XYZ file of C-alpha atoms in Angstrom:
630
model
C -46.674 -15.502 143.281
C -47.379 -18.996 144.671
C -47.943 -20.137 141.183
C -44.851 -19.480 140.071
C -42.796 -20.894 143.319
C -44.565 -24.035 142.430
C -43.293 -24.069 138.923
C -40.082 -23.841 140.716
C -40.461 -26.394 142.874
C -41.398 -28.584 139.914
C -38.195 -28.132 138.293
C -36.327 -28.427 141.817
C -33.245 -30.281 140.315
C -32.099 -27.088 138.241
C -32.393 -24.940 141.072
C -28.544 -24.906 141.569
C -29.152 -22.083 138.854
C -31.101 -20.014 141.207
C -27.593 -20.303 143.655
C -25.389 -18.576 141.098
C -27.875 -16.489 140.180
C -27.841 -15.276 143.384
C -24.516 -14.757 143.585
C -23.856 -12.982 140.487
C -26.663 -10.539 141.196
C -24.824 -9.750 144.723
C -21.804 -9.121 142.982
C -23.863 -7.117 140.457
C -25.315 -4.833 143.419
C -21.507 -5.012 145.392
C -20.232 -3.372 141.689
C -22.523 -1.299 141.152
C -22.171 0.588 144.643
C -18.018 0.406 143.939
C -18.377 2.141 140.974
C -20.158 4.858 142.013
C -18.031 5.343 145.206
C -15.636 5.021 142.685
C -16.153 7.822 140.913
C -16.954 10.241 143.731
C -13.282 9.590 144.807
C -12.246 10.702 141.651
C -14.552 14.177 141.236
C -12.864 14.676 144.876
C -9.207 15.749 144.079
C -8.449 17.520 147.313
C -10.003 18.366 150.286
C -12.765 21.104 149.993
C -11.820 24.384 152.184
C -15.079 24.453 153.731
C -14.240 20.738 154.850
C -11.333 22.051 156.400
C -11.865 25.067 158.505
C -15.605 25.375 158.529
C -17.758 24.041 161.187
C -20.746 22.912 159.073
C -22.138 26.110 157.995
C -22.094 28.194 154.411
C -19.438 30.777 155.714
C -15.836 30.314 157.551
C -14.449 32.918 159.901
C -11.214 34.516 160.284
C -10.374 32.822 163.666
C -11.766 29.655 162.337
C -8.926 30.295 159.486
C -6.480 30.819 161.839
C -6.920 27.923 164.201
C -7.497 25.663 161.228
C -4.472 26.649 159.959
C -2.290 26.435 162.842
C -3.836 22.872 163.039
C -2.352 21.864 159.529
C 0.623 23.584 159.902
C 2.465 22.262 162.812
C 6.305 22.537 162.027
C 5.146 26.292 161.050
C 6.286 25.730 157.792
C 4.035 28.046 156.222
C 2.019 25.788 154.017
C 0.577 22.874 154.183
C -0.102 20.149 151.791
C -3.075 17.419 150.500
C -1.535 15.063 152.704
C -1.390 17.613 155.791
C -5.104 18.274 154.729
C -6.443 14.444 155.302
C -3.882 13.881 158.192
C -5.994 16.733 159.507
C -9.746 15.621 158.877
C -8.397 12.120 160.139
C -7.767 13.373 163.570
C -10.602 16.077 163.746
C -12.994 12.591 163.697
C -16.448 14.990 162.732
C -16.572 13.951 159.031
C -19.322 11.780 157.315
C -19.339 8.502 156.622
C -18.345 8.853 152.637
C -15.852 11.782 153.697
C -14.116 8.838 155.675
C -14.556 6.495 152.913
C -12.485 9.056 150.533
C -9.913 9.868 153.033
C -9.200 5.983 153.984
C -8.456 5.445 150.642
C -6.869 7.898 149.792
C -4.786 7.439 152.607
C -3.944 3.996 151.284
C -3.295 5.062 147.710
C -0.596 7.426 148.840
C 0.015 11.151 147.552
C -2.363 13.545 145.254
C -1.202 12.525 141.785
C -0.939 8.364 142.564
C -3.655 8.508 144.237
C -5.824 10.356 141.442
C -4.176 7.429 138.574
C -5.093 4.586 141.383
C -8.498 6.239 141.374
C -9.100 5.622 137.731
C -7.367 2.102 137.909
C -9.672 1.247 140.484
C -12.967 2.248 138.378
C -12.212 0.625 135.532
C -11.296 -2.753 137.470
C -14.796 -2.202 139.394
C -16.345 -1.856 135.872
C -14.360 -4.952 134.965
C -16.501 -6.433 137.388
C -19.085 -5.474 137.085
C -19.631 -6.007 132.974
C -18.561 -9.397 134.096
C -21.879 -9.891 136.736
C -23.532 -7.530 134.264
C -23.748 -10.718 131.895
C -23.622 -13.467 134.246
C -26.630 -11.789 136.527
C -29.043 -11.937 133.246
C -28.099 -15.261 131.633
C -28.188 -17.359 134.958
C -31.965 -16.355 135.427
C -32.984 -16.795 131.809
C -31.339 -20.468 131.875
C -32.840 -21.188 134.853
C -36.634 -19.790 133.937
C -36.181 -21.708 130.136
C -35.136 -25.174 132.182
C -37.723 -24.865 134.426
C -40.218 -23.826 131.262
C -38.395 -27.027 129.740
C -39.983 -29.383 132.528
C -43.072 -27.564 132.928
C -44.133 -28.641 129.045
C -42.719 -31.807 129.764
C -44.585 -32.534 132.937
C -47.613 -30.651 130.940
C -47.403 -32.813 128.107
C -47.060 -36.446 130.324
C -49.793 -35.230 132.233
C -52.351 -34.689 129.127
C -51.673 -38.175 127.864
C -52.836 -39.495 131.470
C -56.407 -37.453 130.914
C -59.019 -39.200 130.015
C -60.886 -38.910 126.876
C -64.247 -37.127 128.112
C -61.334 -34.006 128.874
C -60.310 -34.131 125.149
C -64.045 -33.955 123.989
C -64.297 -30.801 126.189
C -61.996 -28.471 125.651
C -60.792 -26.609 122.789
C -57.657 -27.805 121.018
C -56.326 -25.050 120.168
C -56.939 -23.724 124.220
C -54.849 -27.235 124.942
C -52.081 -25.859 122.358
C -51.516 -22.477 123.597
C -50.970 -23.670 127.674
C -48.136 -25.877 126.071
C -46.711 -23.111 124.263
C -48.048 -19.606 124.773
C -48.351 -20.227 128.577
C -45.116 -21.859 129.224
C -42.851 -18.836 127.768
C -45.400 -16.476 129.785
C -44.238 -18.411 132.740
C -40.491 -18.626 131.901
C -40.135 -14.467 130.863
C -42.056 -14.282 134.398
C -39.590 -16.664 136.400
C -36.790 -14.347 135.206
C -38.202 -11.440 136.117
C -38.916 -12.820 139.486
C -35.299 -14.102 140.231
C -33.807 -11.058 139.415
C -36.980 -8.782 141.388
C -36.469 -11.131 144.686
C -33.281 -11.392 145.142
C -31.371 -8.433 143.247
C -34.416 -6.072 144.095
C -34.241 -6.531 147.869
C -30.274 -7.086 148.787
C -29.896 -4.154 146.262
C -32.465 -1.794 148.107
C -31.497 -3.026 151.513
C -27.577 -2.865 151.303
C -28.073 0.882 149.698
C -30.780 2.077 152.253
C -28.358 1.183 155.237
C -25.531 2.576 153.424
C -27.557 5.759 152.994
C -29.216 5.670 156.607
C -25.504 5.947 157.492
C -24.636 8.774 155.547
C -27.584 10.784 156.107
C -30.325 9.529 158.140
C -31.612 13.310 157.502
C -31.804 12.831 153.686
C -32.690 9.063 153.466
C -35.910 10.259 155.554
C -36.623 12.564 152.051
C -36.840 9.252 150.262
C -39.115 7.278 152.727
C -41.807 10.397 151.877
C -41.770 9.507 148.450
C -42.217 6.020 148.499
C -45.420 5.168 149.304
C -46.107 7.021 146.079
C -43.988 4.451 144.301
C -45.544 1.318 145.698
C -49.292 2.559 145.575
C -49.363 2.402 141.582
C -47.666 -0.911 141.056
C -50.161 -2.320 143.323
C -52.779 -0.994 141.409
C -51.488 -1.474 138.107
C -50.343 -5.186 138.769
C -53.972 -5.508 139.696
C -54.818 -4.370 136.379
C -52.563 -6.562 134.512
C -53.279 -9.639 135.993
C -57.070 -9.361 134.818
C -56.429 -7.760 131.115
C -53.838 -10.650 131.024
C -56.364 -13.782 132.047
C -58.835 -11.863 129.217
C -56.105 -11.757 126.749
C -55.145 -15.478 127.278
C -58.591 -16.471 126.547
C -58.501 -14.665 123.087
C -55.595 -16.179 122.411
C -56.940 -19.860 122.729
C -59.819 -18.559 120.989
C -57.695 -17.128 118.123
C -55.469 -20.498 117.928
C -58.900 -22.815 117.863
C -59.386 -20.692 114.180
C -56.013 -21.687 112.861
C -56.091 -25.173 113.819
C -59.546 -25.184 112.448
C -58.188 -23.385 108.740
C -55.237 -25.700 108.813
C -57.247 -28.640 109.574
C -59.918 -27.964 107.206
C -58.733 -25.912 103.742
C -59.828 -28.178 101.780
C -63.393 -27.920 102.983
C -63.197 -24.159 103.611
C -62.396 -23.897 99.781
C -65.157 -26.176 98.719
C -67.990 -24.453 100.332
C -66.311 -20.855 99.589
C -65.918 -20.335 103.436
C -63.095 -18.112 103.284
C -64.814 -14.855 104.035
C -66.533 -16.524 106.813
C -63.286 -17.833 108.473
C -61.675 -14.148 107.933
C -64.375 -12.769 109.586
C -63.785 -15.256 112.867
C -59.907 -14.617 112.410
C -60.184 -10.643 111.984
C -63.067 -10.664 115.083
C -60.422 -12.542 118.016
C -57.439 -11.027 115.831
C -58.815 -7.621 116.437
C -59.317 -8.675 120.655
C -56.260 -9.672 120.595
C -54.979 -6.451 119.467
C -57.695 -4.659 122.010
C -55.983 -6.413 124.759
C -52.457 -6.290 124.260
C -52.510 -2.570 123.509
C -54.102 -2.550 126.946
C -51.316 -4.670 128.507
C -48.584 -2.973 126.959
C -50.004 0.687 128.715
C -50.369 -0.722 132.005
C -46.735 -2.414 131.051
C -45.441 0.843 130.255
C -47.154 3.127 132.575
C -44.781 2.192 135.522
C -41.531 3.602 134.826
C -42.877 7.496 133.733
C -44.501 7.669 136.980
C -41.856 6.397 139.423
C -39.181 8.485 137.554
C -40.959 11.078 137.943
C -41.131 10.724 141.895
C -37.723 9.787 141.781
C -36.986 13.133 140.414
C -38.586 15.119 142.608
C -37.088 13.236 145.622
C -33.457 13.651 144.233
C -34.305 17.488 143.400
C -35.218 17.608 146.991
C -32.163 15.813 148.103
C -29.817 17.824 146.231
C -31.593 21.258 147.436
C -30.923 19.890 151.163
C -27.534 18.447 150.844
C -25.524 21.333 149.138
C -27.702 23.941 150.957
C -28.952 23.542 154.493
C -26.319 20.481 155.027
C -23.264 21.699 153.334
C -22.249 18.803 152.136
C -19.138 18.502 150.152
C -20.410 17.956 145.850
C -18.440 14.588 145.563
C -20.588 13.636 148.949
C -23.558 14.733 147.226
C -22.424 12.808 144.002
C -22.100 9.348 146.199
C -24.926 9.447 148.325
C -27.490 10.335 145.081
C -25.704 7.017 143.354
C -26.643 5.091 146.180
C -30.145 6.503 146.140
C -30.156 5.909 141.729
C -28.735 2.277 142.957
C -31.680 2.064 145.280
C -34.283 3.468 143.288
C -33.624 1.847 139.938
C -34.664 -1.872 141.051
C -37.566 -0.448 142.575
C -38.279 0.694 139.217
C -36.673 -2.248 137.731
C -39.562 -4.269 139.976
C -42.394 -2.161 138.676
C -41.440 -2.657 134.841
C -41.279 -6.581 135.480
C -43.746 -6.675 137.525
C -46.195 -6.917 135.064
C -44.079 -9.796 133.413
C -44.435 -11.488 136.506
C -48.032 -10.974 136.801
C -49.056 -12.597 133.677
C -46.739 -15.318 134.297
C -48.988 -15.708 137.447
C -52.231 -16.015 135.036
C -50.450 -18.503 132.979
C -48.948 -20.714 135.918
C -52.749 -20.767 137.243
C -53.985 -21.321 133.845
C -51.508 -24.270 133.776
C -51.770 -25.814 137.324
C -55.464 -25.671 137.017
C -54.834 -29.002 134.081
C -52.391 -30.504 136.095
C -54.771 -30.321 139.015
C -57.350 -32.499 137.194
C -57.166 -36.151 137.267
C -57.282 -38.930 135.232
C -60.623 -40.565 135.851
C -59.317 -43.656 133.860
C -56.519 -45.239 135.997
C -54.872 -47.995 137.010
C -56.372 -49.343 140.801
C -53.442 -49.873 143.607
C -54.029 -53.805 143.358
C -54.115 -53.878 139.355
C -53.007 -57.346 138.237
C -51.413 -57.775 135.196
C -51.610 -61.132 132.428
C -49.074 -61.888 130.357
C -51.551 -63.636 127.539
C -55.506 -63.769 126.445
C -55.926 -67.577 126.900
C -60.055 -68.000 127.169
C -62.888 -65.000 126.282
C -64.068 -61.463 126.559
C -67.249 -61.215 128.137
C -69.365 -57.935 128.445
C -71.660 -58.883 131.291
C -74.963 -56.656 131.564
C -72.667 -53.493 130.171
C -74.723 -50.624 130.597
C -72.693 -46.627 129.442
C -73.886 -42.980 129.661
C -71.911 -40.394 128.515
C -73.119 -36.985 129.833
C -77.181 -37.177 130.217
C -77.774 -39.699 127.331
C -77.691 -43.686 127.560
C -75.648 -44.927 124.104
C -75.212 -48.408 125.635
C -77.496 -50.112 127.747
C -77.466 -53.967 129.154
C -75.117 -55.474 126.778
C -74.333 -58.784 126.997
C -71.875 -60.755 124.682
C -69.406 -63.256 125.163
C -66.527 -63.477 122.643
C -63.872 -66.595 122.466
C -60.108 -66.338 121.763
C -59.275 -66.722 117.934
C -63.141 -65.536 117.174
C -63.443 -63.287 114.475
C -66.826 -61.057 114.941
C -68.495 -58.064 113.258
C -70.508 -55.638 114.985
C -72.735 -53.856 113.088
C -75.534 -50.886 113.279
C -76.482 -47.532 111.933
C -74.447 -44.353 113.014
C -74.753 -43.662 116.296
C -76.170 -46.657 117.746
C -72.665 -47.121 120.099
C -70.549 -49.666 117.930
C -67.093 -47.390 118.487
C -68.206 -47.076 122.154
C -67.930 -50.655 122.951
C -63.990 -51.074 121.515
C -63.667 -47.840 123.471
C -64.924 -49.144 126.607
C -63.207 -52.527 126.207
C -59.896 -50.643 126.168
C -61.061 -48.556 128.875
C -60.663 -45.086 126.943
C -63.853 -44.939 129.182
C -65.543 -46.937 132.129
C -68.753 -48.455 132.229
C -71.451 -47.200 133.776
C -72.914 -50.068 135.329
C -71.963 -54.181 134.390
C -68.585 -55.542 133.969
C -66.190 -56.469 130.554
C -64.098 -59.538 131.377
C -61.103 -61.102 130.230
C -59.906 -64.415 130.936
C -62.393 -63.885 133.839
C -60.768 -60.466 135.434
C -62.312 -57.414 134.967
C -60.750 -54.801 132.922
C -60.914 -52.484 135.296
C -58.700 -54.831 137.814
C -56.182 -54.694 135.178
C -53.046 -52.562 134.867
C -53.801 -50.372 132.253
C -50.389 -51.177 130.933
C -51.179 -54.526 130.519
C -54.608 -54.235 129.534
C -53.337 -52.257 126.387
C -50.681 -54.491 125.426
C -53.704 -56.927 125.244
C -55.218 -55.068 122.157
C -54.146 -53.079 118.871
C -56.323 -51.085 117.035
C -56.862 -49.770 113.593
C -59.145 -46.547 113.207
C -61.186 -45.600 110.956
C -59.434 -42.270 109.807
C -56.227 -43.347 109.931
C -53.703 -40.858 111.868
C -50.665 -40.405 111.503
C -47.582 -38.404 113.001
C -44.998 -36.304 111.524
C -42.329 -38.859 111.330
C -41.326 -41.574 108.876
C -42.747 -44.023 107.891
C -40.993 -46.176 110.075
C -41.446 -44.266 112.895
C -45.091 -44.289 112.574
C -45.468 -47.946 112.342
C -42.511 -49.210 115.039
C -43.196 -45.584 117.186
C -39.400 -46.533 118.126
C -38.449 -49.709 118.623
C -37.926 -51.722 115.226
C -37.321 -55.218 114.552
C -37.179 -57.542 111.799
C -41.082 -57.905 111.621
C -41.487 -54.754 109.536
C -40.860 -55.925 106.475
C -43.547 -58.725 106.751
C -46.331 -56.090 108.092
C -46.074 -54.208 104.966
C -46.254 -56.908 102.767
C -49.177 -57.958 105.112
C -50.959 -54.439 104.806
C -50.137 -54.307 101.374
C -48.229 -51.062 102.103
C -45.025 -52.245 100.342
C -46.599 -51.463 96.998
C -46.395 -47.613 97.232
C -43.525 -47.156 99.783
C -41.121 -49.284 96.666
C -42.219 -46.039 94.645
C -40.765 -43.868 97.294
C -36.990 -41.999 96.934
C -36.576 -42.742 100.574
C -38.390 -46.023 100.823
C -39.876 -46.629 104.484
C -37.799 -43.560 105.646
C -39.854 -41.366 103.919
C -41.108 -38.489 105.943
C -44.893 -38.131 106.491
C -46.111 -34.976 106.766
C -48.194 -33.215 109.416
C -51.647 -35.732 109.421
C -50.462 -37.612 106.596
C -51.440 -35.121 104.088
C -48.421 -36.272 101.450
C -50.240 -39.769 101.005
C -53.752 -40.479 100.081
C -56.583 -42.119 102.550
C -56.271 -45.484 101.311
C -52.282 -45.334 101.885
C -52.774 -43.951 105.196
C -55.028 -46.515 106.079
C -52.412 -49.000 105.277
C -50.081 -47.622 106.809
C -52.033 -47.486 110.273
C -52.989 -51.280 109.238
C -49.487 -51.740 109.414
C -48.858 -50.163 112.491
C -51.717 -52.346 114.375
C -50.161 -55.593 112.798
C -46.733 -54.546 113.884
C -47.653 -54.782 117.672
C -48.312 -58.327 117.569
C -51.278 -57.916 120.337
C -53.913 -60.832 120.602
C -56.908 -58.662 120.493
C -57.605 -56.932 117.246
C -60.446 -53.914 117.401
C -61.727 -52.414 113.776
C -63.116 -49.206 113.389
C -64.748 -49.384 109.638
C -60.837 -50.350 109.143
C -61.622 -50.279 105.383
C -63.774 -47.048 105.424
C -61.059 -45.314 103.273
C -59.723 -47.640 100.852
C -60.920 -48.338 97.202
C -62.702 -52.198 96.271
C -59.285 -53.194 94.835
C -57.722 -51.915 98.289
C -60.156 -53.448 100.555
C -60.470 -56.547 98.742
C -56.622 -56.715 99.469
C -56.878 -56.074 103.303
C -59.751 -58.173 103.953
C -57.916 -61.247 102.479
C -54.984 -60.088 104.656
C -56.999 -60.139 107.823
C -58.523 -63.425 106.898
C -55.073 -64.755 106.469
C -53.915 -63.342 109.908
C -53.413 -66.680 112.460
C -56.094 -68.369 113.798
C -55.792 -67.169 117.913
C -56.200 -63.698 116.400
C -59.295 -62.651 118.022
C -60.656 -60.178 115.473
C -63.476 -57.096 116.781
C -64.389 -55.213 113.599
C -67.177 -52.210 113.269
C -67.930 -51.840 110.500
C -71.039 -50.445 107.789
C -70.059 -52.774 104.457
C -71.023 -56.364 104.514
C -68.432 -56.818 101.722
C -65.301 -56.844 103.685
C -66.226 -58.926 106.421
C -67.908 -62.264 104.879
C -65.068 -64.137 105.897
C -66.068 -63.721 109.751
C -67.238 -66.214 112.264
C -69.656 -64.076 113.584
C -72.090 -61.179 113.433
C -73.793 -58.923 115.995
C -75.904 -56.091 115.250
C -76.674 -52.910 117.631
C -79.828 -50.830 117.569
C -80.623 -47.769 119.659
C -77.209 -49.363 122.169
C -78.957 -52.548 122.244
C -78.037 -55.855 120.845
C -81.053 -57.114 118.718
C -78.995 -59.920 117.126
C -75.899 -62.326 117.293
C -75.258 -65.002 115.416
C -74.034 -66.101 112.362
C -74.472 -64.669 108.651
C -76.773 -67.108 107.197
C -78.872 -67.656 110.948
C -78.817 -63.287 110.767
C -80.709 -63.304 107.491
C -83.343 -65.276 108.383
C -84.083 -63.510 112.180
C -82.877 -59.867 111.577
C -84.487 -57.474 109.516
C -82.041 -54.873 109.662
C -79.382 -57.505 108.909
C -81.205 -58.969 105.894
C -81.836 -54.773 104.664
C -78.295 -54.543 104.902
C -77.167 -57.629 103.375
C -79.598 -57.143 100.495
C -78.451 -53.477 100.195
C -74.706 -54.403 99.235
C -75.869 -57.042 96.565
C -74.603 -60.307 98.069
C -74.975 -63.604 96.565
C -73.826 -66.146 99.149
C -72.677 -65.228 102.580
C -69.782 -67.346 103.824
């Protein structure tokens, strides 16, 4: 259960919810009892002879008869009434405890026919009441589990931003998707069955056993025989849930990895006639899915038949004792078995939800266990912070392994404010990893990257960031407009010049909605080259000094790129420009060229000094045709 407490504690500013309720699942319990003391009052119309001139046994003498009635008859009148009858078991003192309970308020409520009207009156006022905590008792829990589901996702989904990358490479998307959504409802169907199990479960079965104990301490002890057969199988079978449930959220994660995959890739699943392949993964966790839920539901439903049962045989037992070797009055018998249905049904009650509650338990591990993990990218506690790139970036002796393989080793370079350079190489050879490391998406290994003399990783990450935009090469974008993609919020009069600059105006003038049009889920309502601009406009928009290309261009047609490249060579001169990138074409214009082999630099300089002292350069250069290289 600790799991679950936790998620409470998380959310410990909505817990006022738990306080009501509380309360209204008292009242609930207080009702409940009313009513059924309620209607025992009203099956009891007058006192039962037996009551009156018997001494606890099945049979009643003739001198018992006649003392008895000399008793009730005082004035000798010759008869006696309902009120002479109660006046009498008042004063005789050797009734039970509900007995009492019927003759004090009947006492109250006055003679036979007021006091059987009153008797209705008064059960349909408890009933009232309790319709009235009926409601309250269920929809104060579920607003207090779906807040505290609320923050969980919310807390879940600030906390994933704060991982580092290396976590996203690892695990399964679609395993990432279903904590945030399949996990957190387990979690808040499980906090309301726990509110209403730990706090309406044990006042209810407390206040009832005590009221019973009182009663009968003889027939209570016939209910304390069956329980241990009530508590051994939800043991057991919670047991059993909480490991079909951890197998069954596994499948799921499995199951939602397809679909993202499908989604992501229809176009390619069409292409290469893949569908009967991807049915066959879909029908294969689809069908253990099915395997475990059917198994969750059994263990789910297996509860209730079995503790009925024992519930059964206790009450048949009860019964049998109370009307037979106790002599208890039927409207006794009538109140004391509602106490014992009032007391048995949460236990019952606890062993339906308690398999709710268990896999809420799997899924609040299954959750904690991300939150647990931190960020190995952070900010340190005497991070400085700097307003402005004034001087260079420097990547002194920058060494990086990711996993068991070196992609970057010894890397030295030294780039100036307002430089525009190209790094170039073959797939592979760790271009992306250096704009990746300069941004600290990762760490170094071993060296140091410097700016303005500080390394990065004395910097506030904040800062640091607000140092650099980027522009990827697949461009991504959200489902938002077209605004929101590119401002992500916080607009200003710069747009319009961004889009000119990305040469995105073109095709958003065609639009109905202009730049409010809504983009659909990964951009799939506008074509690559579009995208790209958009996310071209986007990086422009943020007005960082430190500009970082990812094959920028990769997407866009010759007319397109030809576009953008003059664009970035028109950007302002203290633009420092970093640009990977495979196609000579689109980056004449730079200062400066470095090319990366096997995560080594084999050459830096500039075009023309390049094509005389690297081969790889000269290949490349050759390869795209050019004439003169500026």
């Amino acid at each position: 259960m600790r799991p679950l407490f936790r998620a409470l504690v998380h959310a410990k500013r909505h817990l006022y919810w738990l306080f009501f309720s509380a309360l209204t699942l008292i009242g609930l319990t207080l009702t409940s009892q009313l009513e059924i003391f309620s209607i025992g009052l009203i099956t009891q119309n007058t006192v039962d002879v037996f009551t009156l001139f018997g001494s606890g046994s099945s049979k009643i003498t003739r001198d018992e008869l006649a003392r008895g009635f000399d008793a009730l008859d005082p004035e000798h009148k010759g008869f006696f009434t309902d009120e002479d009858a109660m006046r009498y078991l008042k004063e005789r003192g050797n009734t039970g405890l509900i007995q009492k309970g019927f003759l004090e308020v009947r006492s109250f409520l006055g003679e036979k026919g007021g006091a059987f009207s009153s008797s209705l009156m008064i059960l349909v006022l408890v009933s009232l009441f309790k319709a009235f905590f009926l409601f309250f008792s269920r929809f104060f829990p579920r607003v207090l589990s779906i807040k505290v589901s609320k923050e969980l996702r919310e807390f879940y989904f600030s906390h994933l931003q704060k991982l580092s990358m290396s976590y996203f490479r690892n695990e399964k998307m679609g395993a990432i998707a279903t904590r945030v959504v399949t996990d957190s409802k387990q979690i808040a169907d499980a906090l309301n069955a726990l509110v209403t199990n730990y706090i309406y479960v044990p006042f209810t079965f407390v206040s009832s056993l005590l009221f019973c104990l009182f009663a009968s301490w003889k027939l209570t002890l016939i209910f304390f025989l069956g329980l241990p057969l009530v508590v051994i199988p939800i043991a057991v079978i919670a047991r059993k849930v909480k490991k079909v449930m951890r197998q069954l959220l596994s499948n799921q994660e499995n199951f939602t990895s397809i679909l993202l995959d499908f989604l992501g890739g229809i176009e390619t699943i069409k292409l290469f006639r893949a569908e009967k392949y991807l049915e066959d993964k879909f029908a294969k966790e689809n069908s253990a899915i099915e395997k475990w839920e059917i198994h969750t539901n059994k263990f789910d439903l297996l509860t209730r038949p079995i503790i009925h049962f024992i519930t059964m045989l206790s009450l048949v037992g009860i019964c049998f004792i109370g009307l037979y070797v106790l002599s208890m009055q039927l409207a006794e018998l009538i109140v004391f078995c509602g106490f014992l249905y009032v007391l048995y049904e949460p236990v019952k009650k606890f062993a339906d939800e308690n398999a709710q509650v268990q896999k809420g338990v799997v899924a609040a591990e299954r959750l904690f266990e991300v939150l647990a993990l931190q960020p190995e990218i952070v900010s340190r506690a005497s991070a400085q912070s700097i307003p402005l790139f004034q001087d260079k970036i420097v990547f002194d002796d920058v060494s990086f392994k990711y996993h068991d393989r070196w992609v970057l080793r010894n890397i030295s370079l030294e780039i100036r404010k307002g430089e525009k350079v190209a790094i170039i190489g073959k797939t592979g050879s760790g271009k992306t990893t250096l704009l990746q490391l300069l941004s600290r998406l990762y760490d170094v290994t071993s060296g140091r990257i410097l700016i303005d003399g500080i390394d990065v990783r004395d910097l506030s990450l904040e800062s640091l960031r607000s140092l650099i935009t980027y522009i990827p090469q697949k461009p991504f974008l959200f489902h938002d407009t077209i605004v929101g993609n590119i401002t992500f919020g916080h607009p200003d009069g710069s747009l319009e010049s961004v889009l000119r600059l990305s040469h995105a105006d073109e095709f958003i003038a065609l639009l109905p909605e202009k730049e409010h049009a809504l983009v659909k889920e990964h951009g799939r309502n506008f074509s690559g080259g579009q995208g790209q601009r958009i996310s071209i406009a986007r990086a422009l928009y943020k007005k960082a000094p430190i500009l970082l290309c990812d094959e920028a261009t990769s997407q866009l047609d010759t007319g397109s790129e030809k576009l953008i490249t003059d664009a970035l060579s028109r950007l302002p001169g203290e633009l420092t420009q970093i640009i990977v990138t495979h196609r000579l074409s689109g980056v004449q214009h730079l200062d400066r060229f470095i090319v990366i082999e096997d995560g080594q630099v084999t050459a830096d300089g500039t075009g023309s000094e390049l094509f005389q002292t690297s081969p790889y350069f000269e290949k490349l250069f050759k390869t795209h045709g050019l004439k003169v290289l500026k």
